[in-house]
mmCIF file of C-alpha atoms in Angstrom:
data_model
loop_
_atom_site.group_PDB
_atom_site.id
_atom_site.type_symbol
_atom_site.label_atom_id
_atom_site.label_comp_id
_atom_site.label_asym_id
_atom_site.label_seq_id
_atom_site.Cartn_x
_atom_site.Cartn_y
_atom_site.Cartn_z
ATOM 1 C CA UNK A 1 -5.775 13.741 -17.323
ATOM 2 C CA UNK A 2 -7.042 11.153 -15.156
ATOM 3 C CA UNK A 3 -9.816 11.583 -12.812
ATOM 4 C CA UNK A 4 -8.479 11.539 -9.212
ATOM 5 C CA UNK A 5 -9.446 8.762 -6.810
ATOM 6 C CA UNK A 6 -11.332 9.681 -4.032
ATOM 7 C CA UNK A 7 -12.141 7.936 -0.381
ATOM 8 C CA UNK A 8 -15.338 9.752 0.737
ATOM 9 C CA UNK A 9 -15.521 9.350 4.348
ATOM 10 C CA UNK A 10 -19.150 8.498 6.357
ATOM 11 C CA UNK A 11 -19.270 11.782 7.801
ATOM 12 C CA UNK A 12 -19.557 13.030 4.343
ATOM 13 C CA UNK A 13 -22.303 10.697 2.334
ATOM 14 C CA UNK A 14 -24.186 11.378 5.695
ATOM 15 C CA UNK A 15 -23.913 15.228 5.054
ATOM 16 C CA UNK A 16 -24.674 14.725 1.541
ATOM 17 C CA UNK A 17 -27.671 12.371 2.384
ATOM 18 C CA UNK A 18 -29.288 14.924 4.868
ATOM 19 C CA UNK A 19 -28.946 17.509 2.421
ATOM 20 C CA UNK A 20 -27.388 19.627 4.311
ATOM 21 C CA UNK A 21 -25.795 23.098 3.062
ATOM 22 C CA UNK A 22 -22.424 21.523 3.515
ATOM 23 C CA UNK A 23 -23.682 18.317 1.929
ATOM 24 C CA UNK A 24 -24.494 20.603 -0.884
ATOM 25 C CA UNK A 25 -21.092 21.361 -1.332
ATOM 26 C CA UNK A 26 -19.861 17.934 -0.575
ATOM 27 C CA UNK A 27 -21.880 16.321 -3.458
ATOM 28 C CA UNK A 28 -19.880 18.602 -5.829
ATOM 29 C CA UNK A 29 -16.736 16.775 -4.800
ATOM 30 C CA UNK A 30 -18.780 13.351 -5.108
ATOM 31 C CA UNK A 31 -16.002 11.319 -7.705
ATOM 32 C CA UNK A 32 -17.235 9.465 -10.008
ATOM 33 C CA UNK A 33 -18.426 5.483 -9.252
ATOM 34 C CA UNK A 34 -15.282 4.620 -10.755
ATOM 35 C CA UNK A 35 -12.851 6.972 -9.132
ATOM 36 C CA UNK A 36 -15.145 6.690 -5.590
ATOM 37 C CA UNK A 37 -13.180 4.311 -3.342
ATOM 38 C CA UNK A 38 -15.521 2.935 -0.290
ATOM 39 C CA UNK A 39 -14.176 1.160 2.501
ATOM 40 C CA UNK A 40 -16.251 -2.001 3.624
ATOM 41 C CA UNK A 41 -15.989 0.336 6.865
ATOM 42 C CA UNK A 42 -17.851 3.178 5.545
ATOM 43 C CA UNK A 43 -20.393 0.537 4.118
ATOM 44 C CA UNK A 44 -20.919 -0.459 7.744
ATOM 45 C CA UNK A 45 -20.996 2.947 9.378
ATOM 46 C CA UNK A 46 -23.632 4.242 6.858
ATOM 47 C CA UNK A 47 -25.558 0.774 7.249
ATOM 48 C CA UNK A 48 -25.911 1.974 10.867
ATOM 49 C CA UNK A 49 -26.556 5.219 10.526
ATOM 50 C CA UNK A 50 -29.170 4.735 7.479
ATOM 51 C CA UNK A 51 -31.378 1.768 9.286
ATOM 52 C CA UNK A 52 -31.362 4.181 12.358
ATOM 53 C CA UNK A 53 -32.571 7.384 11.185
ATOM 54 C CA UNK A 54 -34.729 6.095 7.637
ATOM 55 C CA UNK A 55 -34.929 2.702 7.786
ATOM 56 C CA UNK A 56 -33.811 -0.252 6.111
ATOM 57 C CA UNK A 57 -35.774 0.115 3.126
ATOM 58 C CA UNK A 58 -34.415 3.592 2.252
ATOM 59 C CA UNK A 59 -30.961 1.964 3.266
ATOM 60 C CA UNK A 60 -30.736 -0.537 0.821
ATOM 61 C CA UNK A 61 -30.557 1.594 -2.388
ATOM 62 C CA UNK A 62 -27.509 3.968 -0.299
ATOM 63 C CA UNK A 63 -26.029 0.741 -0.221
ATOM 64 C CA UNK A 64 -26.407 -0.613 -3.191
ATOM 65 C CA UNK A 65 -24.701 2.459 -5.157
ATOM 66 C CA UNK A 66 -21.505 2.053 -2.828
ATOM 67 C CA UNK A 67 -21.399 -1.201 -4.399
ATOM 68 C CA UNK A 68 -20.992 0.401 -7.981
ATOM 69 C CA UNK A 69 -18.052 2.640 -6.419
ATOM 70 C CA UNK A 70 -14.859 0.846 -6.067
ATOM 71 C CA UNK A 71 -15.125 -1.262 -2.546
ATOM 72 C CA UNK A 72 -12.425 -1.831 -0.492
ATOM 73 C CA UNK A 73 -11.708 -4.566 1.950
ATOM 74 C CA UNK A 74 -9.862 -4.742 5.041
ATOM 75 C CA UNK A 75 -6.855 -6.783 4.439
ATOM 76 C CA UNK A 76 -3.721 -7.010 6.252
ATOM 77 C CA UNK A 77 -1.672 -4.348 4.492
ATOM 78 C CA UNK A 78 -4.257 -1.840 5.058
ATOM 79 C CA UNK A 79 -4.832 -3.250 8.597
ATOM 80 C CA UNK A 80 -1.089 -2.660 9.825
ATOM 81 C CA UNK A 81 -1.161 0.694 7.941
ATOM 82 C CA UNK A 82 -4.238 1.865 9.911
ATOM 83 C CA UNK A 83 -2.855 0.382 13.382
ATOM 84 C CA UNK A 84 0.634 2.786 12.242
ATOM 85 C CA UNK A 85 -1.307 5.634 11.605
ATOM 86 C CA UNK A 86 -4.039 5.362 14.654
ATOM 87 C CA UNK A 87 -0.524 5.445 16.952
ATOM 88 C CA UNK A 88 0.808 8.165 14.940
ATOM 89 C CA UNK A 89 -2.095 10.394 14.160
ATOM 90 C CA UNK A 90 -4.359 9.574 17.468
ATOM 91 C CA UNK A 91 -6.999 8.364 15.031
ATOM 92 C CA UNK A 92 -10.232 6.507 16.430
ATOM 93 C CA UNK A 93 -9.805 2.829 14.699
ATOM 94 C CA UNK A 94 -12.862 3.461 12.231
ATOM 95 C CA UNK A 95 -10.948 6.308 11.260
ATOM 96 C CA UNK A 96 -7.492 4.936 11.073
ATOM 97 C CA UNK A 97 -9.278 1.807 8.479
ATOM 98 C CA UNK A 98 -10.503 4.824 6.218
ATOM 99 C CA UNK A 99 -7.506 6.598 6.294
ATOM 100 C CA UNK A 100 -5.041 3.661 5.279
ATOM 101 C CA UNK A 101 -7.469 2.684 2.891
ATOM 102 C CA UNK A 102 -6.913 6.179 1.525
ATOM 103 C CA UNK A 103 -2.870 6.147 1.671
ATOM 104 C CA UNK A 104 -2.863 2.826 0.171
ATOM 105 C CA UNK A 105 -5.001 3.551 -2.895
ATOM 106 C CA UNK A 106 -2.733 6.373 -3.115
ATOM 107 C CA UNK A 107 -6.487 8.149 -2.964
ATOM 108 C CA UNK A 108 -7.159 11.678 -1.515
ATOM 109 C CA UNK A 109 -10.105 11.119 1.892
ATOM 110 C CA UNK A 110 -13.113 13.795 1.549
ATOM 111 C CA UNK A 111 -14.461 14.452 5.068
ATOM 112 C CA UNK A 112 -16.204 16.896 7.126
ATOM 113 C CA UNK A 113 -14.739 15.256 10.406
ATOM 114 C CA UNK A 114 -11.997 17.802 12.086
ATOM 115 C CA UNK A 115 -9.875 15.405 13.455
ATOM 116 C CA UNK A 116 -8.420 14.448 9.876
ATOM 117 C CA UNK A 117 -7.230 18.095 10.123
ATOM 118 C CA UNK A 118 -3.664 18.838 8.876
ATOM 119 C CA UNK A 119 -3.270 15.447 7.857
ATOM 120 C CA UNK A 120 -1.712 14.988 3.890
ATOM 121 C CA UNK A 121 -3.597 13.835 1.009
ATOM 122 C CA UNK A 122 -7.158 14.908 3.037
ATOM 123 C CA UNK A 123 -9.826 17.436 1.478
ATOM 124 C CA UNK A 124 -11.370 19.160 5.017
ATOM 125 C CA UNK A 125 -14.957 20.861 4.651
ATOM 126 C CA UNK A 126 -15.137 20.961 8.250
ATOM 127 C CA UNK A 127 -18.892 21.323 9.768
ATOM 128 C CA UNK A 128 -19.796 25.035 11.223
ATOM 129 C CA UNK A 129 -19.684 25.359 15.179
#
C-alpha cells in the first residue's frame, strides 16, 4: 500500500517546531519527505515565523528540509482552485493556496488551525482553548 500524501499546514511544523504537546502528536503524523507536499506558501509563512522568533540562522536548516519534501508552486490551476474555495469555504487566501494545493495533489492537509474544520480530505488536531 502506498504511503499517503500529505500537505502539512504552517500552523502545524510551527507546533511541531516549538515542541509543543500537540506538536508531539503532530510529528507522529509527519509523512515522509517523499509523501510531504509543501506549498511555496508554507515555505514563506514558516520563513516569517522562523527569522522572527529564532533567527535566520536556525531558519535556514527548517528550510532547507522542506526542500527535500515535495514543493509545490503556485500555478494557475491551483490559483483558481484556491480563489473557488476561499468564496466557498470563507478561507483567508494563505489558507485557500494550501488548501487547493491539497485538493489538487489529491493530498490529505494536517493542521491544527480550526477554521479547516469540517472541511473533506483535512486531518484536524485542533489547539486546546
Amino acid at each position: 500500500m502506498a504511503a499517503a500524501l500529505r500537505v502539512v499546514d504552517t500552523s502545524a511544523w510551527i507546533e511541531w517546531l516549538i515542541g509543543s504537546a500537540l506538536g508531539r502528536t503532530l510529528g507522529a503524523q509527519f509523512p515522509d519527505k517523499l509523501q510531504c507536499i509543501v506549498p511555496t506558501i508554507v515555505q514563506l509563512e514558516l520563513s516569517k515565523w522562523l527569522v522572527r522568533e529564532v533567527g535566520e540562522e536556525r531558519a535556514d536548516p527548517v528550510i532547507a528540509y522542506t526542500q527535500k519534501c515535495v514543493v509545490v508552486p503556485l500555478d494557475t490551476p491551483i490559483a483558481l482552485l484556491a480563489a473557488d474555495l476561499h468564496r466557498d469555504c470563507k478561507l483567508a487566501t494563505a489558507d485557500a493556496i494550501v488548501y487547493a494545493t491539497a485538493r489538487h495533489r489529491g493530498a490529505e492537509l494536517l493542521t491544527c488551525d480550526a477554521h479547516f474544520e469540517g472541511l473533506p480530505g483535512v486531518a484536524l488536531f485542533p489547539k486546546a482553548a
